[in-house]
Each structure stands twice: as C-alpha cells, then as structure tokens.
PDB file of C-alpha atoms in Angstrom:
ATOM      1  CA  UNK A   1     -75.062  12.862   4.406  1.00 42.00           C
ATOM      2  CA  UNK A   2     -72.688  11.697   1.646  1.00 52.00           C
ATOM      3  CA  UNK A   3     -68.926  11.487   1.992  1.00 53.00           C
ATOM      4  CA  UNK A   4     -68.488  14.612  -0.128  1.00 74.00           C
ATOM      5  CA  UNK A   5     -70.982  16.638   1.902  1.00 81.00           C
ATOM      6  CA  UNK A   6     -69.469  15.470   5.184  1.00 90.00           C
ATOM      7  CA  UNK A   7     -66.004  16.555   4.030  1.00 93.00           C
ATOM      8  CA  UNK A   8     -67.449  19.913   2.974  1.00 94.00           C
ATOM      9  CA  UNK A   9     -69.012  20.331   6.406  1.00 95.00           C
ATOM     10  CA  UNK A  10     -65.644  19.571   8.016  1.00 96.00           C
ATOM     11  CA  UNK A  11     -63.880  22.088   5.793  1.00 97.00           C
ATOM     12  CA  UNK A  12     -66.486  24.731   6.584  1.00 97.00           C
ATOM     13  CA  UNK A  13     -65.891  24.111  10.278  1.00 97.00           C
ATOM     14  CA  UNK A  14     -62.150  24.580   9.803  1.00 97.00           C
ATOM     15  CA  UNK A  15     -62.622  27.687   7.668  1.00 96.00           C
ATOM     16  CA  UNK A  16     -65.204  29.104  10.070  1.00 96.00           C
ATOM     17  CA  UNK A  17     -67.867  29.720   7.443  1.00 95.00           C
ATOM     18  CA  UNK A  18     -68.964  28.891   3.905  1.00 95.00           C
ATOM     19  CA  UNK A  19     -66.291  27.801   1.447  1.00 96.00           C
ATOM     20  CA  UNK A  20     -65.444  30.093  -1.427  1.00 96.00           C
ATOM     21  CA  UNK A  21     -65.449  27.154  -3.848  1.00 96.00           C
ATOM     22  CA  UNK A  22     -67.267  23.839  -3.751  1.00 95.00           C
ATOM     23  CA  UNK A  23     -65.817  20.673  -5.229  1.00 96.00           C
ATOM     24  CA  UNK A  24     -68.634  20.436  -7.772  1.00 95.00           C
ATOM     25  CA  UNK A  25     -67.999  24.002  -8.940  1.00 96.00           C
ATOM     26  CA  UNK A  26     -64.357  23.207  -9.631  1.00 97.00           C
ATOM     27  CA  UNK A  27     -65.048  19.834 -11.275  1.00 96.00           C
ATOM     28  CA  UNK A  28     -67.622  21.430 -13.585  1.00 97.00           C
ATOM     29  CA  UNK A  29     -65.706  24.637 -14.312  1.00 97.00           C
ATOM     30  CA  UNK A  30     -65.672  25.248 -18.087  1.00 97.00           C
ATOM     31  CA  UNK A  31     -61.973  26.112 -17.961  1.00 97.00           C
ATOM     32  CA  UNK A  32     -60.830  23.132 -15.899  1.00 97.00           C
ATOM     33  CA  UNK A  33     -58.843  21.818 -18.868  1.00 95.00           C
ATOM     34  CA  UNK A  34     -56.888  25.094 -18.872  1.00 97.00           C
ATOM     35  CA  UNK A  35     -56.203  24.609 -15.170  1.00 98.00           C
ATOM     36  CA  UNK A  36     -55.020  21.078 -15.909  1.00 97.00           C
ATOM     37  CA  UNK A  37     -52.540  22.232 -18.515  1.00 97.00           C
ATOM     38  CA  UNK A  38     -51.274  25.036 -16.269  1.00 97.00           C
ATOM     39  CA  UNK A  39     -50.681  22.599 -13.421  1.00 97.00           C
ATOM     40  CA  UNK A  40     -49.038  19.893 -15.520  1.00 97.00           C
ATOM     41  CA  UNK A  41     -46.693  22.348 -17.217  1.00 96.00           C
ATOM     42  CA  UNK A  42     -45.652  24.017 -13.950  1.00 96.00           C
ATOM     43  CA  UNK A  43     -45.231  20.650 -12.188  1.00 93.00           C
ATOM     44  CA  UNK A  44     -43.017  19.172 -14.921  1.00 93.00           C
ATOM     45  CA  UNK A  45     -41.045  22.400 -15.208  1.00 92.00           C
ATOM     46  CA  UNK A  46     -40.234  22.174 -11.493  1.00 90.00           C
ATOM     47  CA  UNK A  47     -38.644  18.714 -11.854  1.00 88.00           C
ATOM     48  CA  UNK A  48     -37.258  18.733 -15.397  1.00 84.00           C
ATOM     49  CA  UNK A  49     -33.482  18.802 -15.471  1.00 75.00           C
ATOM     50  CA  UNK A  50     -33.060  18.300 -11.711  1.00 79.00           C
ATOM     51  CA  UNK A  51     -32.179  14.651 -10.975  1.00 77.00           C
ATOM     52  CA  UNK A  52     -32.016  15.366  -7.231  1.00 78.00           C
ATOM     53  CA  UNK A  53     -35.636  16.531  -7.076  1.00 79.00           C
ATOM     54  CA  UNK A  54     -36.725  13.673  -9.309  1.00 79.00           C
ATOM     55  CA  UNK A  55     -35.161  11.226  -6.854  1.00 76.00           C
ATOM     56  CA  UNK A  56     -37.073  12.943  -4.051  1.00 73.00           C
ATOM     57  CA  UNK A  57     -40.345  12.129  -5.791  1.00 67.00           C
ATOM     58  CA  UNK A  58     -39.384   8.573  -6.714  1.00 70.00           C
ATOM     59  CA  UNK A  59     -40.628   7.208  -3.399  1.00 71.00           C
ATOM     60  CA  UNK A  60     -44.093   8.078  -2.109  1.00 70.00           C
ATOM     61  CA  UNK A  61     -43.214   7.764   1.583  1.00 74.00           C
ATOM     62  CA  UNK A  62     -40.197  10.022   1.212  1.00 79.00           C
ATOM     63  CA  UNK A  63     -42.348  12.634  -0.484  1.00 83.00           C
ATOM     64  CA  UNK A  64     -44.973  12.487   2.275  1.00 85.00           C
ATOM     65  CA  UNK A  65     -42.226  13.007   4.855  1.00 87.00           C
ATOM     66  CA  UNK A  66     -41.076  16.050   2.880  1.00 87.00           C
ATOM     67  CA  UNK A  67     -44.596  17.539   2.829  1.00 89.00           C
ATOM     68  CA  UNK A  68     -45.375  16.721   6.454  1.00 92.00           C
ATOM     69  CA  UNK A  69     -42.074  18.156   7.672  1.00 94.00           C
ATOM     70  CA  UNK A  70     -42.862  21.649   6.389  1.00 94.00           C
ATOM     71  CA  UNK A  71     -46.276  21.592   8.073  1.00 95.00           C
ATOM     72  CA  UNK A  72     -45.164  20.135  11.413  1.00 96.00           C
ATOM     73  CA  UNK A  73     -42.252  22.524  11.795  1.00 96.00           C
ATOM     74  CA  UNK A  74     -44.364  25.580  10.976  1.00 95.00           C
ATOM     75  CA  UNK A  75     -46.925  24.427  13.579  1.00 94.00           C
ATOM     76  CA  UNK A  76     -44.321  23.919  16.299  1.00 94.00           C
ATOM     77  CA  UNK A  77     -44.413  26.004  19.473  1.00 94.00           C
ATOM     78  CA  UNK A  78     -41.333  25.293  21.580  1.00 92.00           C
ATOM     79  CA  UNK A  79     -43.231  26.323  24.740  1.00 92.00           C
ATOM     80  CA  UNK A  80     -45.742  23.505  24.092  1.00 93.00           C
ATOM     81  CA  UNK A  81     -44.141  20.103  24.168  1.00 93.00           C
ATOM     82  CA  UNK A  82     -47.099  18.432  22.419  1.00 93.00           C
ATOM     83  CA  UNK A  83     -46.369  20.450  19.260  1.00 95.00           C
ATOM     84  CA  UNK A  84     -42.674  19.549  19.002  1.00 96.00           C
ATOM     85  CA  UNK A  85     -41.522  18.360  15.604  1.00 96.00           C
ATOM     86  CA  UNK A  86     -40.168  14.928  16.439  1.00 95.00           C
ATOM     87  CA  UNK A  87     -39.914  11.640  14.581  1.00 94.00           C
ATOM     88  CA  UNK A  88     -42.822  10.405  16.716  1.00 94.00           C
ATOM     89  CA  UNK A  89     -45.017  13.337  15.628  1.00 94.00           C
ATOM     90  CA  UNK A  90     -44.067  12.666  12.020  1.00 93.00           C
ATOM     91  CA  UNK A  91     -45.061   9.012  12.333  1.00 92.00           C
ATOM     92  CA  UNK A  92     -48.473  10.019  13.687  1.00 91.00           C
ATOM     93  CA  UNK A  93     -49.080  12.224  10.658  1.00 89.00           C
ATOM     94  CA  UNK A  94     -48.007   9.592   8.156  1.00 87.00           C
ATOM     95  CA  UNK A  95     -50.301   6.996   9.738  1.00 87.00           C
ATOM     96  CA  UNK A  96     -53.249   9.006   8.362  1.00 83.00           C
ATOM     97  CA  UNK A  97     -51.914   8.479   4.846  1.00 82.00           C
ATOM     98  CA  UNK A  98     -51.362   4.756   5.260  1.00 77.00           C
ATOM     99  CA  UNK A  99     -47.664   4.799   6.182  1.00 68.00           C
ATOM    100  CA  UNK A 100     -47.815   3.150   9.581  1.00 60.00           C
ATOM    101  CA  UNK A 101     -44.429   1.394   9.576  1.00 74.00           C
ATOM    102  CA  UNK A 102     -42.230   3.094  12.148  1.00 78.00           C
ATOM    103  CA  UNK A 103     -39.106   1.467  10.733  1.00 84.00           C
ATOM    104  CA  UNK A 104     -39.941   2.762   7.268  1.00 84.00           C
ATOM    105  CA  UNK A 105     -40.355   6.313   8.562  1.00 88.00           C
ATOM    106  CA  UNK A 106     -37.017   6.081  10.397  1.00 90.00           C
ATOM    107  CA  UNK A 107     -35.384   5.058   7.116  1.00 87.00           C
ATOM    108  CA  UNK A 108     -37.046   7.896   5.189  1.00 86.00           C
ATOM    109  CA  UNK A 109     -35.990  10.483   7.765  1.00 90.00           C
ATOM    110  CA  UNK A 110     -32.428   9.188   7.656  1.00 90.00           C
ATOM    111  CA  UNK A 111     -32.402   9.470   3.859  1.00 86.00           C
ATOM    112  CA  UNK A 112     -33.702  13.053   3.914  1.00 89.00           C
ATOM    113  CA  UNK A 113     -31.048  13.941   6.479  1.00 91.00           C
ATOM    114  CA  UNK A 114     -28.380  12.488   4.180  1.00 89.00           C
ATOM    115  CA  UNK A 115     -29.470  14.741   1.314  1.00 87.00           C
ATOM    116  CA  UNK A 116     -29.645  17.854   3.533  1.00 91.00           C
ATOM    117  CA  UNK A 117     -33.428  18.211   3.612  1.00 91.00           C
ATOM    118  CA  UNK A 118     -33.749  17.534   7.342  1.00 95.00           C
ATOM    119  CA  UNK A 119     -31.606  18.085  10.426  1.00 96.00           C
ATOM    120  CA  UNK A 120     -31.917  16.889  14.014  1.00 95.00           C
ATOM    121  CA  UNK A 121     -31.013  18.779  17.202  1.00 94.00           C
ATOM    122  CA  UNK A 122     -31.536  18.388  20.962  1.00 94.00           C
ATOM    123  CA  UNK A 123     -34.721  20.055  22.242  1.00 92.00           C
ATOM    124  CA  UNK A 124     -34.106  23.235  24.224  1.00 89.00           C
ATOM    125  CA  UNK A 125     -34.147  22.402  27.916  1.00 85.00           C
ATOM    126  CA  UNK A 126     -34.394  18.644  27.325  1.00 85.00           C
ATOM    127  CA  UNK A 127     -31.400  17.075  25.634  1.00 81.00           C
ATOM    128  CA  UNK A 128     -33.044  13.655  25.759  1.00 88.00           C
ATOM    129  CA  UNK A 129     -35.506  14.693  23.038  1.00 93.00           C
ATOM    130  CA  UNK A 130     -34.318  15.193  19.462  1.00 94.00           C
ATOM    131  CA  UNK A 131     -36.213  17.711  17.365  1.00 96.00           C
ATOM    132  CA  UNK A 132     -36.292  17.561  13.592  1.00 96.00           C
ATOM    133  CA  UNK A 133     -35.756  20.721  11.567  1.00 96.00           C
ATOM    134  CA  UNK A 134     -36.083  21.516   7.887  1.00 96.00           C
ATOM    135  CA  UNK A 135     -33.262  23.069   5.888  1.00 95.00           C
ATOM    136  CA  UNK A 136     -33.197  25.947   3.430  1.00 94.00           C
ATOM    137  CA  UNK A 137     -33.090  23.345   0.647  1.00 92.00           C
ATOM    138  CA  UNK A 138     -36.342  21.730   1.760  1.00 92.00           C
ATOM    139  CA  UNK A 139     -38.099  25.051   2.368  1.00 94.00           C
ATOM    140  CA  UNK A 140     -37.073  26.421  -1.024  1.00 93.00           C
ATOM    141  CA  UNK A 141     -38.384  23.362  -2.834  1.00 92.00           C
ATOM    142  CA  UNK A 142     -41.574  23.301  -0.792  1.00 94.00           C
ATOM    143  CA  UNK A 143     -42.314  26.926  -1.751  1.00 95.00           C
ATOM    144  CA  UNK A 144     -41.876  26.058  -5.429  1.00 94.00           C
ATOM    145  CA  UNK A 145     -43.933  22.880  -5.096  1.00 94.00           C
ATOM    146  CA  UNK A 146     -46.740  24.812  -3.382  1.00 95.00           C
ATOM    147  CA  UNK A 147     -46.782  27.413  -6.148  1.00 96.00           C
ATOM    148  CA  UNK A 148     -47.337  24.712  -8.772  1.00 96.00           C
ATOM    149  CA  UNK A 149     -50.461  23.619  -6.871  1.00 96.00           C
ATOM    150  CA  UNK A 150     -51.878  27.145  -6.746  1.00 98.00           C
ATOM    151  CA  UNK A 151     -51.149  27.820 -10.408  1.00 98.00           C
ATOM    152  CA  UNK A 152     -54.356  26.084 -11.624  1.00 98.00           C
ATOM    153  CA  UNK A 153     -56.437  28.035  -9.107  1.00 98.00           C
ATOM    154  CA  UNK A 154     -54.946  31.331 -10.268  1.00 98.00           C
ATOM    155  CA  UNK A 155     -55.573  30.302 -13.869  1.00 97.00           C
ATOM    156  CA  UNK A 156     -59.345  29.946 -13.593  1.00 97.00           C
ATOM    157  CA  UNK A 157     -60.053  32.125 -10.550  1.00 97.00           C
ATOM    158  CA  UNK A 158     -57.981  35.245 -11.323  1.00 96.00           C
ATOM    159  CA  UNK A 159     -60.063  37.387  -8.944  1.00 96.00           C
ATOM    160  CA  UNK A 160     -58.852  35.378  -5.936  1.00 97.00           C
ATOM    161  CA  UNK A 161     -55.620  36.516  -4.346  1.00 96.00           C
ATOM    162  CA  UNK A 162     -53.007  33.750  -4.393  1.00 97.00           C
ATOM    163  CA  UNK A 163     -50.096  36.143  -4.894  1.00 96.00           C
ATOM    164  CA  UNK A 164     -48.232  35.478  -1.602  1.00 96.00           C
ATOM    165  CA  UNK A 165     -47.922  31.765  -2.457  1.00 97.00           C
ATOM    166  CA  UNK A 166     -47.172  32.317  -6.131  1.00 97.00           C
ATOM    167  CA  UNK A 167     -44.445  34.835  -5.270  1.00 96.00           C
ATOM    168  CA  UNK A 168     -42.858  32.517  -2.700  1.00 93.00           C
ATOM    169  CA  UNK A 169     -43.294  34.968   0.181  1.00 95.00           C
ATOM    170  CA  UNK A 170     -41.340  33.305   2.988  1.00 93.00           C
ATOM    171  CA  UNK A 171     -43.403  34.563   5.922  1.00 94.00           C
ATOM    172  CA  UNK A 172     -46.654  33.650   4.202  1.00 96.00           C
ATOM    173  CA  UNK A 173     -45.381  30.156   3.384  1.00 95.00           C
ATOM    174  CA  UNK A 174     -44.738  29.532   7.085  1.00 94.00           C
ATOM    175  CA  UNK A 175     -48.219  30.832   7.914  1.00 96.00           C
ATOM    176  CA  UNK A 176     -49.739  28.661   5.187  1.00 96.00           C
ATOM    177  CA  UNK A 177     -47.946  25.544   6.448  1.00 95.00           C
ATOM    178  CA  UNK A 178     -49.053  26.120  10.039  1.00 95.00           C
ATOM    179  CA  UNK A 179     -52.607  26.587   8.772  1.00 96.00           C
ATOM    180  CA  UNK A 180     -52.483  23.210   6.997  1.00 95.00           C
ATOM    181  CA  UNK A 181     -52.116  20.972  10.058  1.00 93.00           C
ATOM    182  CA  UNK A 182     -55.820  20.839  11.106  1.00 95.00           C
ATOM    183  CA  UNK A 183     -56.724  20.143   7.463  1.00 96.00           C
ATOM    184  CA  UNK A 184     -54.570  16.996   7.235  1.00 93.00           C
ATOM    185  CA  UNK A 185     -57.210  14.472   8.423  1.00 92.00           C
ATOM    186  CA  UNK A 186     -59.814  15.626   5.903  1.00 95.00           C
ATOM    187  CA  UNK A 187     -57.117  15.817   3.211  1.00 93.00           C
ATOM    188  CA  UNK A 188     -56.161  12.193   3.904  1.00 91.00           C
ATOM    189  CA  UNK A 189     -59.784  11.065   3.717  1.00 92.00           C
ATOM    190  CA  UNK A 190     -60.353  12.840   0.416  1.00 94.00           C
ATOM    191  CA  UNK A 191     -57.138  11.387  -0.976  1.00 91.00           C
ATOM    192  CA  UNK A 192     -58.450   7.893  -0.268  1.00 91.00           C
ATOM    193  CA  UNK A 193     -61.414   8.615  -2.576  1.00 93.00           C
ATOM    194  CA  UNK A 194     -59.019   8.917  -5.542  1.00 95.00           C
ATOM    195  CA  UNK A 195     -57.877   5.367  -6.378  1.00 95.00           C
ATOM    196  CA  UNK A 196     -56.529   6.284  -9.820  1.00 96.00           C
ATOM    197  CA  UNK A 197     -54.446   9.122  -8.360  1.00 94.00           C
ATOM    198  CA  UNK A 198     -53.131   6.764  -5.666  1.00 92.00           C
ATOM    199  CA  UNK A 199     -52.270   4.183  -8.313  1.00 94.00           C
ATOM    200  CA  UNK A 200     -49.638   6.535  -9.717  1.00 93.00           C
ATOM    201  CA  UNK A 201     -48.631   8.074  -6.394  1.00 89.00           C
ATOM    202  CA  UNK A 202     -47.734   4.703  -4.928  1.00 86.00           C
ATOM    203  CA  UNK A 203     -45.370   3.813  -7.795  1.00 86.00           C
ATOM    204  CA  UNK A 204     -41.843   5.190  -8.092  1.00 83.00           C
ATOM    205  CA  UNK A 205     -41.900   8.411 -10.150  1.00 86.00           C
ATOM    206  CA  UNK A 206     -45.600   7.769 -10.752  1.00 90.00           C
ATOM    207  CA  UNK A 207     -46.788  11.399 -10.587  1.00 91.00           C
ATOM    208  CA  UNK A 208     -44.007  12.473 -12.975  1.00 90.00           C
ATOM    209  CA  UNK A 209     -44.865   9.721 -15.466  1.00 92.00           C
ATOM    210  CA  UNK A 210     -48.572  10.455 -15.140  1.00 94.00           C
ATOM    211  CA  UNK A 211     -48.138  14.151 -15.886  1.00 94.00           C
ATOM    212  CA  UNK A 212     -45.668  13.513 -18.704  1.00 93.00           C
ATOM    213  CA  UNK A 213     -47.931  11.171 -20.688  1.00 94.00           C
ATOM    214  CA  UNK A 214     -50.951  13.419 -20.217  1.00 95.00           C
ATOM    215  CA  UNK A 215     -48.986  16.434 -21.427  1.00 94.00           C
ATOM    216  CA  UNK A 216     -47.839  14.451 -24.481  1.00 93.00           C
ATOM    217  CA  UNK A 217     -51.468  13.673 -25.303  1.00 93.00           C
ATOM    218  CA  UNK A 218     -52.498  17.317 -24.850  1.00 94.00           C
ATOM    219  CA  UNK A 219     -49.621  18.482 -27.019  1.00 93.00           C
ATOM    220  CA  UNK A 220     -50.745  16.049 -29.721  1.00 91.00           C
ATOM    221  CA  UNK A 221     -53.998  17.998 -29.935  1.00 87.00           C
ATOM    222  CA  UNK A 222     -56.033  14.791 -29.738  1.00 83.00           C
ATOM    223  CA  UNK A 223     -56.962  13.340 -26.333  1.00 79.00           C
ATOM    224  CA  UNK A 224     -57.177   9.864 -27.890  1.00 79.00           C
ATOM    225  CA  UNK A 225     -53.867  10.041 -29.777  1.00 81.00           C
ATOM    226  CA  UNK A 226     -51.318   7.286 -29.171  1.00 88.00           C
ATOM    227  CA  UNK A 227     -48.319   8.669 -27.269  1.00 90.00           C
ATOM    228  CA  UNK A 228     -45.005   7.121 -26.280  1.00 88.00           C
ATOM    229  CA  UNK A 229     -44.451   6.381 -22.626  1.00 86.00           C
ATOM    230  CA  UNK A 230     -40.867   5.164 -22.940  1.00 84.00           C
ATOM    231  CA  UNK A 231     -39.652   8.765 -23.179  1.00 83.00           C
ATOM    232  CA  UNK A 232     -40.674   9.238 -19.550  1.00 84.00           C
ATOM    233  CA  UNK A 233     -38.222   6.534 -18.464  1.00 83.00           C
ATOM    234  CA  UNK A 234     -35.260   8.326 -20.041  1.00 81.00           C
ATOM    235  CA  UNK A 235     -36.509  11.716 -18.908  1.00 83.00           C
ATOM    236  CA  UNK A 236     -36.823  10.829 -15.230  1.00 84.00           C
ATOM    237  CA  UNK A 237     -34.117   8.210 -14.848  1.00 81.00           C
ATOM    238  CA  UNK A 238     -36.274   5.169 -14.197  1.00 84.00           C
ATOM    239  CA  UNK A 239     -36.168   1.894 -16.096  1.00 87.00           C
ATOM    240  CA  UNK A 240     -38.357   1.291 -19.117  1.00 88.00           C
ATOM    241  CA  UNK A 241     -39.397  -1.978 -17.492  1.00 91.00           C
ATOM    242  CA  UNK A 242     -40.723  -0.013 -14.511  1.00 90.00           C
ATOM    243  CA  UNK A 243     -42.677   2.405 -16.715  1.00 91.00           C
ATOM    244  CA  UNK A 244     -44.028  -0.460 -18.827  1.00 92.00           C
ATOM    245  CA  UNK A 245     -45.183  -2.240 -15.660  1.00 93.00           C
ATOM    246  CA  UNK A 246     -46.901   0.927 -14.433  1.00 94.00           C
ATOM    247  CA  UNK A 247     -48.678   1.335 -17.775  1.00 94.00           C
ATOM    248  CA  UNK A 248     -49.795  -2.284 -17.618  1.00 95.00           C
ATOM    249  CA  UNK A 249     -51.303  -1.616 -14.181  1.00 96.00           C
ATOM    250  CA  UNK A 250     -52.969   1.525 -15.541  1.00 96.00           C
ATOM    251  CA  UNK A 251     -54.387  -0.499 -18.432  1.00 96.00           C
ATOM    252  CA  UNK A 252     -55.887  -3.017 -16.007  1.00 97.00           C
ATOM    253  CA  UNK A 253     -57.520  -0.094 -14.191  1.00 97.00           C
ATOM    254  CA  UNK A 254     -59.101   1.142 -17.424  1.00 97.00           C
ATOM    255  CA  UNK A 255     -56.984   4.289 -17.678  1.00 97.00           C
ATOM    256  CA  UNK A 256     -54.953   3.575 -20.826  1.00 96.00           C
ATOM    257  CA  UNK A 257     -54.762   1.171 -23.717  1.00 95.00           C
ATOM    258  CA  UNK A 258     -51.284  -0.045 -24.617  1.00 93.00           C
ATOM    259  CA  UNK A 259     -50.734   0.047 -28.373  1.00 87.00           C
ATOM    260  CA  UNK A 260     -48.068   0.260 -31.071  1.00 74.00           C
ATOM    261  CA  UNK A 261     -45.296  -2.098 -32.052  1.00 72.00           C
ATOM    262  CA  UNK A 262     -43.916  -3.803 -28.968  1.00 66.00           C
ATOM    263  CA  UNK A 263     -46.481  -2.025 -26.805  1.00 73.00           C
ATOM    264  CA  UNK A 264     -44.396   1.165 -26.634  1.00 81.00           C
ATOM    265  CA  UNK A 265     -47.320   3.587 -26.912  1.00 90.00           C
ATOM    266  CA  UNK A 266     -50.519   4.199 -25.003  1.00 94.00           C
ATOM    267  CA  UNK A 267     -53.885   5.755 -25.718  1.00 94.00           C
ATOM    268  CA  UNK A 268     -55.270   7.812 -22.835  1.00 95.00           C
ATOM    269  CA  UNK A 269     -58.808   6.569 -22.167  1.00 95.00           C
ATOM    270  CA  UNK A 270     -61.643   8.883 -21.023  1.00 95.00           C
ATOM    271  CA  UNK A 271     -61.524   7.545 -17.466  1.00 96.00           C
ATOM    272  CA  UNK A 272     -57.920   8.744 -17.117  1.00 96.00           C
ATOM    273  CA  UNK A 273     -58.808  12.328 -18.066  1.00 96.00           C
ATOM    274  CA  UNK A 274     -61.844  12.290 -15.777  1.00 96.00           C
ATOM    275  CA  UNK A 275     -60.038  10.840 -12.763  1.00 97.00           C
ATOM    276  CA  UNK A 276     -57.038  13.131 -13.210  1.00 97.00           C
ATOM    277  CA  UNK A 277     -59.288  16.180 -13.381  1.00 97.00           C
ATOM    278  CA  UNK A 278     -61.143  15.088 -10.251  1.00 97.00           C
ATOM    279  CA  UNK A 279     -57.874  14.583  -8.383  1.00 97.00           C
ATOM    280  CA  UNK A 280     -56.730  18.013  -9.520  1.00 98.00           C
ATOM    281  CA  UNK A 281     -60.062  19.514  -8.435  1.00 98.00           C
ATOM    282  CA  UNK A 282     -59.806  17.917  -4.979  1.00 97.00           C
ATOM    283  CA  UNK A 283     -56.358  19.461  -4.563  1.00 97.00           C
ATOM    284  CA  UNK A 284     -57.625  22.862  -5.685  1.00 98.00           C
ATOM    285  CA  UNK A 285     -60.619  22.535  -3.345  1.00 98.00           C
ATOM    286  CA  UNK A 286     -58.391  21.855  -0.342  1.00 97.00           C
ATOM    287  CA  UNK A 287     -55.788  24.461  -1.210  1.00 97.00           C
ATOM    288  CA  UNK A 288     -58.379  27.193  -1.657  1.00 98.00           C
ATOM    289  CA  UNK A 289     -59.880  26.385   1.746  1.00 97.00           C
ATOM    290  CA  UNK A 290     -56.449  26.607   3.410  1.00 97.00           C
ATOM    291  CA  UNK A 291     -55.719  29.830   1.530  1.00 97.00           C
ATOM    292  CA  UNK A 292     -58.937  31.378   2.854  1.00 96.00           C
ATOM    293  CA  UNK A 293     -57.792  30.858   6.437  1.00 97.00           C
ATOM    294  CA  UNK A 294     -54.169  31.834   5.815  1.00 97.00           C
ATOM    295  CA  UNK A 295     -55.072  34.980   3.876  1.00 96.00           C
ATOM    296  CA  UNK A 296     -57.496  35.998   6.618  1.00 94.00           C
ATOM    297  CA  UNK A 297     -54.730  35.765   9.201  1.00 93.00           C
ATOM    298  CA  UNK A 298     -52.244  37.411   6.850  1.00 94.00           C
ATOM    299  CA  UNK A 299     -54.526  40.365   6.149  1.00 90.00           C
ATOM    300  CA  UNK A 300     -55.351  40.761   9.825  1.00 87.00           C
ATOM    301  CA  UNK A 301     -51.676  40.621  10.760  1.00 73.00           C
ATOM    302  CA  UNK A 302     -50.738  43.303   8.261  1.00 68.00           C
ATOM    303  CA  UNK A 303     -53.645  45.520   9.277  1.00 59.00           C
ATOM    304  CA  UNK A 304     -52.315  45.393  12.849  1.00 52.00           C
ATOM    305  CA  UNK A 305     -48.736  45.955  11.699  1.00 53.00           C
ATOM    306  CA  UNK A 306     -47.801  42.427  12.674  1.00 52.00           C
ATOM    307  CA  UNK A 307     -45.821  41.854   9.507  1.00 49.00           C
ATOM    308  CA  UNK A 308     -42.483  41.873  11.408  1.00 48.00           C
ATOM    309  CA  UNK A 309     -43.852  39.239  13.813  1.00 49.00           C
ATOM    310  CA  UNK A 310     -44.738  36.995  10.880  1.00 48.00           C
ATOM    311  CA  UNK A 311     -41.265  37.435   9.452  1.00 45.00           C
ATOM    312  CA  UNK A 312     -39.740  36.645  12.843  1.00 49.00           C
ATOM    313  CA  UNK A 313     -41.777  33.436  12.853  1.00 48.00           C
ATOM    314  CA  UNK A 314     -40.412  32.586   9.417  1.00 47.00           C
ATOM    315  CA  UNK A 315     -36.858  33.261  10.565  1.00 43.00           C
ATOM    316  CA  UNK A 316     -37.376  31.056  13.631  1.00 52.00           C
ATOM    317  CA  UNK A 317     -38.447  28.190  11.400  1.00 52.00           C
ATOM    318  CA  UNK A 318     -35.330  28.771   9.336  1.00 49.00           C
ATOM    319  CA  UNK A 319     -32.948  28.555  12.253  1.00 49.00           C
TER     320      UNK A 319
END
C-alpha cells in the first residue's frame, strides 16, 4: 500500500465510509487552475491592507498555534480533564508538525496573548491548572481564513454544500473545528509530503510571497512571464533582502529562475505550478473530508432540532 492509499484509508476510517473526492480526482480536475486563482485571490484579499494579520503569518510556529488553538478549544469538554485546552495540549499538537521546542511554544503563546488572540484562566475546580482560551479576534480571523480554504472547493464542486463555512456560521465553525482534531495526524503526514509548500511555509511571510508572485504571473497571462518579486516585500512589510533570499532558495529547489537586471524578477518554472497545485489539492482533499463529517453532524442536529444546542456550544467557546 502506497503512502497516498494509506492516507486515503485513514481518512475513510475517520469519515466512516468512502470519501466524496479522491486526491487524484482533485489533482486532475480540468478546472483546478480556476480553483487556484479563486484561492489565491481570496487568500491575498484576506491579508492585504491589514499589517496585524500579516505579522500573524510572518512566523510559521505562531500561525500553527493560531490554527491549533481554534481546534483544541472547540474539542474541549470541561468534564473531561484529558481534553482541556492547556499549553501542554498545544505542545503535543505542534509536535506532530515538527515544532517540538517547549520553550518556543511558550514564547508563541505569550506573543498571541499580547496581541489579544489568546487568554489564560484558571480551570474550573482546579486553580492550579491554567486553561487557554481564544478571543473574538482569533475566532473572527479563523472563520475568514477557513472560508478562503473552502473557496476553491466551492469553485469547482458547486453541487457540494460548503455554505455554512463560506457564510461564517459561528455554530458550524465550532462544530467544524471540533471535527478537525482526529484529522490532525493524517494532515501532518500529508503536509510532510509537500516539500515545496513547506519551503515557503517555513520562511517568514512565505505563503504571502508565494501567492503574490503566482498571482502576478497569472495576471500577466503567461505562466512563464518574468514577474517582479520585490513588490511583495513592500506589500507585506518584509525586507527585500529576505524576499531575495527566499527566491534564491526557491531557485535552488527548481521552482523559479531569477532574471532581470539585478536579479529583481523571477520566472515561475513548471515545477512551481505543479507543486503548488498539488499542495492546494491536498488541502482541498482534507477539507472536504472534514466537511463531510461536520455536515453530517450539522444536518442530523438540525433534523433533531438541536440547533440551539450547537449555538450554546459556540457561545461556550466564546466565553
């Protein structure tokens, strides 16, 4: 059994049946380029003009803390101590993604508390334990971030219902986040199969720069057109030296060719388009599987008039 088939088997176990979409179906979809454009445009629109959110994405570990926090809090059951959203639980999650330094996680949590994305309170009934909690600011951004990752799915699979996520339904977002937790191990393993995606993710502002240069090439109407990368430095508040260094690393990986006077432009090579599209497809593959489970629970809850209970759960997370 190959790695891809083993991950599919794991996802089918989590979903409880056959997947609606396979990875190969998404990768080979004739409209995948449309999905790519839809995702890139929505992703850049989310961060353009907001220096605070740009700074959030500058550091990969900080961003993983942000994503993990929403999932861990939504999965928390205060009557079950093993589910409590603590710094220790957060460290266990981040270990799967290669962030094993406890001191680093402590620093990242402290930074997100400073910018009002996280809070910390004594656990009910046990003041010795400090529970983390997300803020309205984090939850609002997470809902918007999640919508950008369902936009490409909605673009090429319009018959699938992604409306609760795309509309930012608060109760559904909590349900979706709680559904994500069992999927994290397989998500981490699939992420490790995407070295070109990780190349950008592990550099400050890498995903923003990556999406910006690809959009510039798409806008040029020629996938092999030379495009400036220095604009991304000014746009996202990072140094041109940093962006130039990242492009040099990308060139060594066979993703771009630096060109133009003074090396201020790049040509996007075929490998870059292919690897980006595969990374996008992996994300779509995982998100659709999670959506299958969440929508099943959502539909069942509404059919049993449990909508108020779901909203109560959302309000509890918001407290």
